Amino acid sequence: MSGAADREAVFPTRQSLGIMKAKLKGAETGHSLLKRKSEALTKRFREITRRIDEAKRKMGRVMQIASLSLAEVTYAVGGNIGYQIQESAKSARFRIRAKQENVSGVLLPAFESYQTEGNNDFAMTGLGKGGQQVQRCRETYARAVEALVELASLQTAFVILDEVIKVVNRRVNAIEHVIIPRTENTIKYINSELDELDREEFYRLKKVANKKQRDTAEEDAQMKAKKEQQQKELSALAEGNEENEAPKAAPEDDGPADILAAEEDEDVIF
Amino acid sequence: MASQADYKDRQFLAVIGDEDSVTGLLLAGIGHVTAPPDNQKNFLVVDSKTDNAAIEAAFERFTTERKDIGIVLINQHIADRIRYRIDTYTQAFPTVLEIPSKDHPYDPEKDSVLRRVRRLFGE
């Protein structure tokens, strides 16, 4: 009956029924917990995607302003300073630090920008002319990079959350569509097997009772027949007393022995 | 998730961009050259003469080889040249960020992350 359905390979015993029931309960608890986790993460995820969208647009504007100020520098310095800057870059002044944020058990990294002190690679840039523009340009770009760092941490969170949500949803679906039905099937199977055993047992008991009844009836009949015979014999003996006294002793010895044996049999049966 | 362990040492940004973008970002102070033996720069200037293999190699170096880079900035028009690499890059660290350049306005439709956002929400 339940052989075709998907179920676990267990023996249909009361113990495994208990185990399966505990398992089903555990699966249901786990399912509801994971479902809630998935919802919390999805909420966070949507918020992050919205912020990414905004930040990307903001970045476009910020970078535009920054390139404009660079153009100002080029104009003021009166030549291309790119080469000079590329060659004088030695050690990063602008660095990032990663910290973690916990969202429903998922660690989301977030970048934080900071500037190291007393580290100026471009002290000589724009020394001749355009020093002010260079300074302003650096500030503008520093702000732009800050925006970029913020965007990058959003994006990292997006990538990680995306992955985690997929995993959690996969688990939720696995529990909902595989583990719970299978455990339910197993429980159903064990129940049906146990019922079957119960019915078998009941039928067997009934059979035994019937047989006993039949045996008792038969024995009663036998006893009755025996008693009647004895009666007959006794009366026959009584009649024969007058004719012959000698052969009386032997049949009388047999009689009680037979009765005893019959009674013993009765005891054995019951 | 495996990449969460090594995020602590990542403290630099890297740039792949045209001359103006790189100059500006270096001015902000992100440029870093490692200690003398290898002298690795964390920026690459790309012009019309730079071939795609060089860009790809730099991208590869910044994303997989170097463990001290947390964010890779790349100009969008350069990202377009190695688009298949950017699109297949799915790691969390380092983060790859497409930035606009002076000559090429920013197009949100091309951004690999924004495209994923759009696909997820079925727009």
PDB file of C-alpha atoms in Angstrom, chain A residues 41-257:
ATOM      1  CA  LEU A  41      17.221  38.362   4.640  1.00  0.00           C
ATOM      2  CA  THR A  42      15.012  39.144   1.676  1.00  0.00           C
ATOM      3  CA  LYS A  43      13.797  42.280   3.373  1.00  0.00           C
ATOM      4  CA  ARG A  44      17.370  43.345   3.944  1.00  0.00           C
ATOM      5  CA  PHE A  45      18.260  42.362   0.407  1.00  0.00           C
ATOM      6  CA  ARG A  46      15.576  44.538  -1.113  1.00  0.00           C
ATOM      7  CA  GLU A  47      16.687  47.458   0.971  1.00  0.00           C
ATOM      8  CA  ILE A  48      20.265  46.976  -0.180  1.00  0.00           C
ATOM      9  CA  THR A  49      19.354  46.706  -3.836  1.00  0.00           C
ATOM     10  CA  ARG A  50      17.378  49.916  -3.576  1.00  0.00           C
ATOM     11  CA  ARG A  51      20.328  51.643  -1.965  1.00  0.00           C
ATOM     12  CA  ILE A  52      22.684  50.270  -4.618  1.00  0.00           C
ATOM     13  CA  ASP A  53      20.505  51.703  -7.312  1.00  0.00           C
ATOM     14  CA  GLU A  54      20.563  55.093  -5.618  1.00  0.00           C
ATOM     15  CA  ALA A  55      24.271  54.959  -4.867  1.00  0.00           C
ATOM     16  CA  LYS A  56      25.116  54.074  -8.465  1.00  0.00           C
ATOM     17  CA  ARG A  57      23.305  57.123  -9.707  1.00  0.00           C
ATOM     18  CA  LYS A  58      24.906  59.294  -7.072  1.00  0.00           C
ATOM     19  CA  MET A  59      28.294  57.926  -8.056  1.00  0.00           C
ATOM     20  CA  GLY A  60      27.690  59.001 -11.645  1.00  0.00           C
ATOM     21  CA  ARG A  61      27.124  62.586 -10.522  1.00  0.00           C
ATOM     22  CA  VAL A  62      30.031  62.620  -8.076  1.00  0.00           C
ATOM     23  CA  MET A  63      32.460  61.285 -10.625  1.00  0.00           C
ATOM     24  CA  GLN A  64      31.329  63.886 -13.120  1.00  0.00           C
ATOM     25  CA  ILE A  65      32.074  66.672 -10.667  1.00  0.00           C
ATOM     26  CA  ALA A  66      35.413  65.094  -9.868  1.00  0.00           C
ATOM     27  CA  SER A  67      36.480  64.872 -13.501  1.00  0.00           C
ATOM     28  CA  LEU A  68      35.476  68.475 -13.948  1.00  0.00           C
ATOM     29  CA  SER A  69      37.764  69.530 -11.129  1.00  0.00           C
ATOM     30  CA  LEU A  70      40.544  67.476 -12.675  1.00  0.00           C
ATOM     31  CA  ALA A  71      40.020  69.325 -15.913  1.00  0.00           C
ATOM     32  CA  GLU A  72      40.370  72.546 -13.915  1.00  0.00           C
ATOM     33  CA  VAL A  73      43.680  71.292 -12.577  1.00  0.00           C
ATOM     34  CA  THR A  74      44.933  70.412 -16.039  1.00  0.00           C
ATOM     35  CA  TYR A  75      44.002  73.887 -17.197  1.00  0.00           C
ATOM     36  CA  ALA A  76      45.569  75.655 -14.217  1.00  0.00           C
ATOM     37  CA  VAL A  77      48.782  73.637 -14.191  1.00  0.00           C
ATOM     38  CA  GLY A  78      48.979  74.040 -17.920  1.00  0.00           C
ATOM     39  CA  GLY A  79      49.984  70.557 -18.822  1.00  0.00           C
ATOM     40  CA  ASN A  80      49.292  66.959 -18.091  1.00  0.00           C
ATOM     41  CA  ILE A  81      50.165  66.037 -14.539  1.00  0.00           C
ATOM     42  CA  GLY A  82      49.129  62.413 -14.944  1.00  0.00           C
ATOM     43  CA  TYR A  83      52.593  61.067 -15.485  1.00  0.00           C
ATOM     44  CA  GLN A  84      54.074  62.962 -12.565  1.00  0.00           C
ATOM     45  CA  ILE A  85      51.324  61.728 -10.253  1.00  0.00           C
ATOM     46  CA  GLN A  86      51.570  58.151 -11.375  1.00  0.00           C
ATOM     47  CA  GLU A  87      55.267  58.139 -10.758  1.00  0.00           C
ATOM     48  CA  SER A  88      55.108  59.779  -7.366  1.00  0.00           C
ATOM     49  CA  ALA A  89      52.472  57.438  -5.939  1.00  0.00           C
ATOM     50  CA  LYS A  90      54.199  55.437  -3.254  1.00  0.00           C
ATOM     51  CA  SER A  91      52.013  54.600  -0.331  1.00  0.00           C
ATOM     52  CA  ALA A  92      48.257  54.738  -0.056  1.00  0.00           C
ATOM     53  CA  ARG A  93      46.923  57.593   2.016  1.00  0.00           C
ATOM     54  CA  PHE A  94      43.376  56.542   1.471  1.00  0.00           C
ATOM     55  CA  ARG A  95      42.736  53.083   2.835  1.00  0.00           C
ATOM     56  CA  ILE A  96      39.795  50.931   3.688  1.00  0.00           C
ATOM     57  CA  ARG A  97      38.955  48.838   6.670  1.00  0.00           C
ATOM     58  CA  ALA A  98      36.471  46.004   6.684  1.00  0.00           C
ATOM     59  CA  LYS A  99      34.048  45.518   9.523  1.00  0.00           C
ATOM     60  CA  GLN A 100      31.246  43.063   9.933  1.00  0.00           C
ATOM     61  CA  GLU A 101      27.578  43.393  10.451  1.00  0.00           C
ATOM     62  CA  ASN A 102      25.328  40.571  11.561  1.00  0.00           C
ATOM     63  CA  VAL A 103      22.011  40.114   9.778  1.00  0.00           C
ATOM     64  CA  SER A 104      20.120  37.039  11.043  1.00  0.00           C
ATOM     65  CA  GLY A 105      23.286  35.047  11.471  1.00  0.00           C
ATOM     66  CA  VAL A 106      24.864  36.157   8.206  1.00  0.00           C
ATOM     67  CA  LEU A 107      28.033  38.166   8.489  1.00  0.00           C
ATOM     68  CA  LEU A 108      27.951  41.018   6.049  1.00  0.00           C
ATOM     69  CA  PRO A 109      31.196  42.865   5.555  1.00  0.00           C
ATOM     70  CA  ALA A 110      31.144  46.604   5.216  1.00  0.00           C
ATOM     71  CA  PHE A 111      34.030  48.786   4.110  1.00  0.00           C
ATOM     72  CA  GLU A 112      34.971  51.867   5.956  1.00  0.00           C
ATOM     73  CA  SER A 113      37.376  54.361   4.521  1.00  0.00           C
ATOM     74  CA  TYR A 114      40.023  56.176   6.508  1.00  0.00           C
ATOM     75  CA  GLN A 115      42.986  58.355   5.664  1.00  0.00           C
ATOM     76  CA  THR A 116      46.386  57.784   7.119  1.00  0.00           C
ATOM     77  CA  GLU A 117      48.004  60.841   8.593  1.00  0.00           C
ATOM     78  CA  GLY A 118      51.254  62.479   7.591  1.00  0.00           C
ATOM     79  CA  ASN A 119      51.508  60.791   4.252  1.00  0.00           C
ATOM     80  CA  ASN A 120      51.571  63.102   1.325  1.00  0.00           C
ATOM     81  CA  ASP A 121      52.906  61.792  -1.932  1.00  0.00           C
ATOM     82  CA  PHE A 122      51.960  64.801  -3.976  1.00  0.00           C
ATOM     83  CA  ALA A 123      53.496  67.595  -1.969  1.00  0.00           C
ATOM     84  CA  MET A 124      55.270  68.905  -5.024  1.00  0.00           C
ATOM     85  CA  THR A 125      52.394  68.647  -7.440  1.00  0.00           C
ATOM     86  CA  GLY A 126      51.241  72.038  -8.584  1.00  0.00           C
ATOM     87  CA  LEU A 127      54.053  73.753  -6.751  1.00  0.00           C
ATOM     88  CA  GLY A 128      54.650  76.072  -9.693  1.00  0.00           C
ATOM     89  CA  LYS A 129      51.038  76.968 -10.317  1.00  0.00           C
ATOM     90  CA  GLY A 130      47.577  75.587  -9.776  1.00  0.00           C
ATOM     91  CA  GLY A 131      48.319  74.392  -6.251  1.00  0.00           C
ATOM     92  CA  GLN A 132      44.898  75.454  -5.036  1.00  0.00           C
ATOM     93  CA  GLN A 133      43.126  73.638  -7.822  1.00  0.00           C
ATOM     94  CA  VAL A 134      45.153  70.532  -7.118  1.00  0.00           C
ATOM     95  CA  GLN A 135      44.183  70.727  -3.475  1.00  0.00           C
ATOM     96  CA  ARG A 136      40.511  71.142  -4.336  1.00  0.00           C
ATOM     97  CA  CYS A 137      40.676  68.328  -6.826  1.00  0.00           C
ATOM     98  CA  ARG A 138      42.146  66.040  -4.206  1.00  0.00           C
ATOM     99  CA  GLU A 139      39.318  66.827  -1.829  1.00  0.00           C
ATOM    100  CA  THR A 140      36.713  66.258  -4.509  1.00  0.00           C
ATOM    101  CA  TYR A 141      38.223  62.953  -5.450  1.00  0.00           C
ATOM    102  CA  ALA A 142      38.529  61.920  -1.829  1.00  0.00           C
ATOM    103  CA  ARG A 143      34.782  62.499  -1.450  1.00  0.00           C
ATOM    104  CA  ALA A 144      34.130  60.589  -4.645  1.00  0.00           C
ATOM    105  CA  VAL A 145      36.187  57.667  -3.427  1.00  0.00           C
ATOM    106  CA  GLU A 146      34.285  57.691  -0.157  1.00  0.00           C
ATOM    107  CA  ALA A 147      31.057  57.350  -2.118  1.00  0.00           C
ATOM    108  CA  LEU A 148      32.643  54.562  -4.130  1.00  0.00           C
ATOM    109  CA  VAL A 149      33.697  52.720  -0.987  1.00  0.00           C
ATOM    110  CA  GLU A 150      30.178  52.960   0.359  1.00  0.00           C
ATOM    111  CA  LEU A 151      28.839  51.609  -2.889  1.00  0.00           C
ATOM    112  CA  ALA A 152      31.391  48.815  -2.841  1.00  0.00           C
ATOM    113  CA  SER A 153      30.349  47.678   0.614  1.00  0.00           C
ATOM    114  CA  LEU A 154      26.711  47.706  -0.481  1.00  0.00           C
ATOM    115  CA  GLN A 155      27.656  45.657  -3.463  1.00  0.00           C
ATOM    116  CA  THR A 156      29.615  43.147  -1.394  1.00  0.00           C
ATOM    117  CA  ALA A 157      26.654  42.797   0.931  1.00  0.00           C
ATOM    118  CA  PHE A 158      24.474  42.297  -2.133  1.00  0.00           C
ATOM    119  CA  VAL A 159      26.640  39.490  -3.487  1.00  0.00           C
ATOM    120  CA  ILE A 160      26.884  37.691  -0.157  1.00  0.00           C
ATOM    121  CA  LEU A 161      23.209  38.099   0.682  1.00  0.00           C
ATOM    122  CA  ASP A 162      22.254  36.857  -2.753  1.00  0.00           C
ATOM    123  CA  GLU A 163      24.235  33.694  -2.173  1.00  0.00           C
ATOM    124  CA  VAL A 164      22.956  33.163   1.362  1.00  0.00           C
ATOM    125  CA  ILE A 165      19.330  33.720   0.375  1.00  0.00           C
ATOM    126  CA  LYS A 166      19.672  31.133  -2.354  1.00  0.00           C
ATOM    127  CA  VAL A 167      21.062  28.599   0.115  1.00  0.00           C
ATOM    128  CA  VAL A 168      18.371  29.325   2.707  1.00  0.00           C
ATOM    129  CA  ASN A 169      15.578  29.114   0.152  1.00  0.00           C
ATOM    130  CA  ARG A 170      16.947  25.852  -1.121  1.00  0.00           C
ATOM    131  CA  ARG A 171      16.860  24.486   2.411  1.00  0.00           C
ATOM    132  CA  VAL A 172      13.342  25.750   3.020  1.00  0.00           C
ATOM    133  CA  ASN A 173      12.132  24.108  -0.169  1.00  0.00           C
ATOM    134  CA  ALA A 174      13.964  20.889   0.569  1.00  0.00           C
ATOM    135  CA  ILE A 175      12.328  20.645   3.984  1.00  0.00           C
ATOM    136  CA  GLU A 176       8.920  21.621   2.671  1.00  0.00           C
ATOM    137  CA  HIS A 177       8.825  19.420  -0.403  1.00  0.00           C
ATOM    138  CA  VAL A 178      11.093  16.501   0.419  1.00  0.00           C
ATOM    139  CA  ILE A 179      11.747  15.924   4.090  1.00  0.00           C
ATOM    140  CA  ILE A 180       8.297  16.664   5.523  1.00  0.00           C
ATOM    141  CA  PRO A 181       6.320  14.614   2.941  1.00  0.00           C
ATOM    142  CA  ARG A 182       8.751  11.756   3.283  1.00  0.00           C
ATOM    143  CA  THR A 183       8.542  11.721   7.063  1.00  0.00           C
ATOM    144  CA  GLU A 184       4.750  11.910   6.878  1.00  0.00           C
ATOM    145  CA  ASN A 185       4.747   9.015   4.459  1.00  0.00           C
ATOM    146  CA  THR A 186       6.956   7.016   6.769  1.00  0.00           C
ATOM    147  CA  ILE A 187       4.654   7.713   9.706  1.00  0.00           C
ATOM    148  CA  LYS A 188       1.651   6.697   7.633  1.00  0.00           C
ATOM    149  CA  TYR A 189       3.433   3.543   6.568  1.00  0.00           C
ATOM    150  CA  ILE A 190       4.403   2.622  10.127  1.00  0.00           C
ATOM    151  CA  ASN A 191       0.857   3.285  11.323  1.00  0.00           C
ATOM    152  CA  SER A 192      -0.663   1.121   8.644  1.00  0.00           C
ATOM    153  CA  GLU A 193       1.799  -1.662   9.338  1.00  0.00           C
ATOM    154  CA  LEU A 194       1.080  -1.482  13.046  1.00  0.00           C
ATOM    155  CA  ASP A 195      -2.678  -1.562  12.370  1.00  0.00           C
ATOM    156  CA  GLU A 196      -2.141  -4.544  10.165  1.00  0.00           C
ATOM    157  CA  LEU A 197      -0.251  -6.291  12.955  1.00  0.00           C
ATOM    158  CA  ASP A 198      -3.039  -5.424  15.366  1.00  0.00           C
ATOM    159  CA  ARG A 199      -5.645  -6.919  13.080  1.00  0.00           C
ATOM    160  CA  GLU A 200      -3.563 -10.028  12.594  1.00  0.00           C
ATOM    161  CA  GLU A 201      -3.143 -10.397  16.327  1.00  0.00           C
ATOM    162  CA  PHE A 202      -6.856  -9.956  16.924  1.00  0.00           C
ATOM    163  CA  TYR A 203      -7.724 -12.520  14.288  1.00  0.00           C
ATOM    164  CA  ARG A 204      -5.219 -14.947  15.748  1.00  0.00           C
ATOM    165  CA  LEU A 205      -6.660 -14.544  19.238  1.00  0.00           C
ATOM    166  CA  LYS A 206     -10.124 -15.127  17.873  1.00  0.00           C
ATOM    167  CA  LYS A 207      -8.970 -18.256  16.143  1.00  0.00           C
ATOM    168  CA  VAL A 208      -7.349 -19.524  19.317  1.00  0.00           C
ATOM    169  CA  ALA A 209     -10.489 -18.822  21.319  1.00  0.00           C
ATOM    170  CA  ASN A 210     -12.596 -20.690  18.751  1.00  0.00           C
ATOM    171  CA  LYS A 211     -10.284 -23.628  18.832  1.00  0.00           C
ATOM    172  CA  LYS A 212     -10.385 -23.711  22.596  1.00  0.00           C
ATOM    173  CA  GLN A 213     -14.156 -23.643  22.599  1.00  0.00           C
ATOM    174  CA  ARG A 214     -14.269 -26.443  20.097  1.00  0.00           C
ATOM    175  CA  ASP A 215     -11.793 -28.499  22.081  1.00  0.00           C
ATOM    176  CA  THR A 216     -13.707 -27.990  25.298  1.00  0.00           C
ATOM    177  CA  ALA A 217     -16.970 -28.997  23.650  1.00  0.00           C
ATOM    178  CA  GLU A 218     -15.346 -32.103  22.255  1.00  0.00           C
ATOM    179  CA  GLU A 219     -13.902 -33.017  25.595  1.00  0.00           C
ATOM    180  CA  ASP A 220     -17.173 -32.463  27.319  1.00  0.00           C
ATOM    181  CA  ALA A 221     -18.792 -34.791  24.850  1.00  0.00           C
ATOM    182  CA  GLN A 222     -16.074 -37.352  25.385  1.00  0.00           C
ATOM    183  CA  MET A 223     -16.405 -37.114  29.138  1.00  0.00           C
ATOM    184  CA  LYS A 224     -20.103 -37.464  28.881  1.00  0.00           C
ATOM    185  CA  ALA A 225     -19.740 -40.511  26.676  1.00  0.00           C
ATOM    186  CA  LYS A 226     -17.225 -41.998  29.076  1.00  0.00           C
ATOM    187  CA  LYS A 227     -19.417 -41.386  32.055  1.00  0.00           C
ATOM    188  CA  GLU A 228     -22.343 -42.970  30.319  1.00  0.00           C
ATOM    189  CA  GLN A 229     -20.230 -45.947  29.498  1.00  0.00           C
ATOM    190  CA  GLN A 230     -19.079 -46.228  33.074  1.00  0.00           C
ATOM    191  CA  GLN A 231     -22.588 -45.997  34.250  1.00  0.00           C
ATOM    192  CA  LYS A 232     -23.457 -48.740  31.847  1.00  0.00           C
ATOM    193  CA  GLU A 233     -20.537 -50.819  33.007  1.00  0.00           C
ATOM    194  CA  LEU A 234     -21.436 -50.237  36.616  1.00  0.00           C
ATOM    195  CA  SER A 235     -24.983 -51.269  36.080  1.00  0.00           C
ATOM    196  CA  ALA A 236     -23.734 -54.247  34.078  1.00  0.00           C
ATOM    197  CA  LEU A 237     -21.438 -55.127  36.941  1.00  0.00           C
ATOM    198  CA  ALA A 238     -24.212 -54.767  39.403  1.00  0.00           C
ATOM    199  CA  GLU A 239     -26.197 -57.157  37.330  1.00  0.00           C
ATOM    200  CA  GLY A 240     -23.223 -59.515  36.944  1.00  0.00           C
ATOM    201  CA  ASN A 241     -22.569 -59.533  40.709  1.00  0.00           C
ATOM    202  CA  GLU A 242     -25.090 -62.091  41.220  1.00  0.00           C
ATOM    203  CA  GLU A 243     -23.697 -64.400  38.560  1.00  0.00           C
ATOM    204  CA  ASN A 244     -19.912 -64.035  39.000  1.00  0.00           C
ATOM    205  CA  GLU A 245     -17.924 -62.341  41.738  1.00  0.00           C
ATOM    206  CA  ALA A 246     -14.337 -63.049  40.527  1.00  0.00           C
ATOM    207  CA  PRO A 247     -13.946 -60.988  37.327  1.00  0.00           C
ATOM    208  CA  LYS A 248     -15.341 -57.870  38.993  1.00  0.00           C
ATOM    209  CA  ALA A 249     -12.038 -56.650  40.395  1.00  0.00           C
ATOM    210  CA  ALA A 250     -10.114 -56.069  37.126  1.00  0.00           C
ATOM    211  CA  PRO A 251     -12.604 -53.784  35.267  1.00  0.00           C
ATOM    212  CA  GLU A 252     -13.058 -51.715  38.372  1.00  0.00           C
ATOM    213  CA  ASP A 253      -9.319 -51.023  38.520  1.00  0.00           C
ATOM    214  CA  ASP A 254      -9.282 -49.919  34.890  1.00  0.00           C
ATOM    215  CA  GLY A 255     -12.210 -47.608  35.273  1.00  0.00           C
ATOM    216  CA  PRO A 256     -10.800 -45.152  37.838  1.00  0.00           C
ATOM    217  CA  ALA A 257      -7.406 -45.118  36.077  1.00  0.00           C
TER     218      ALA A 257
END
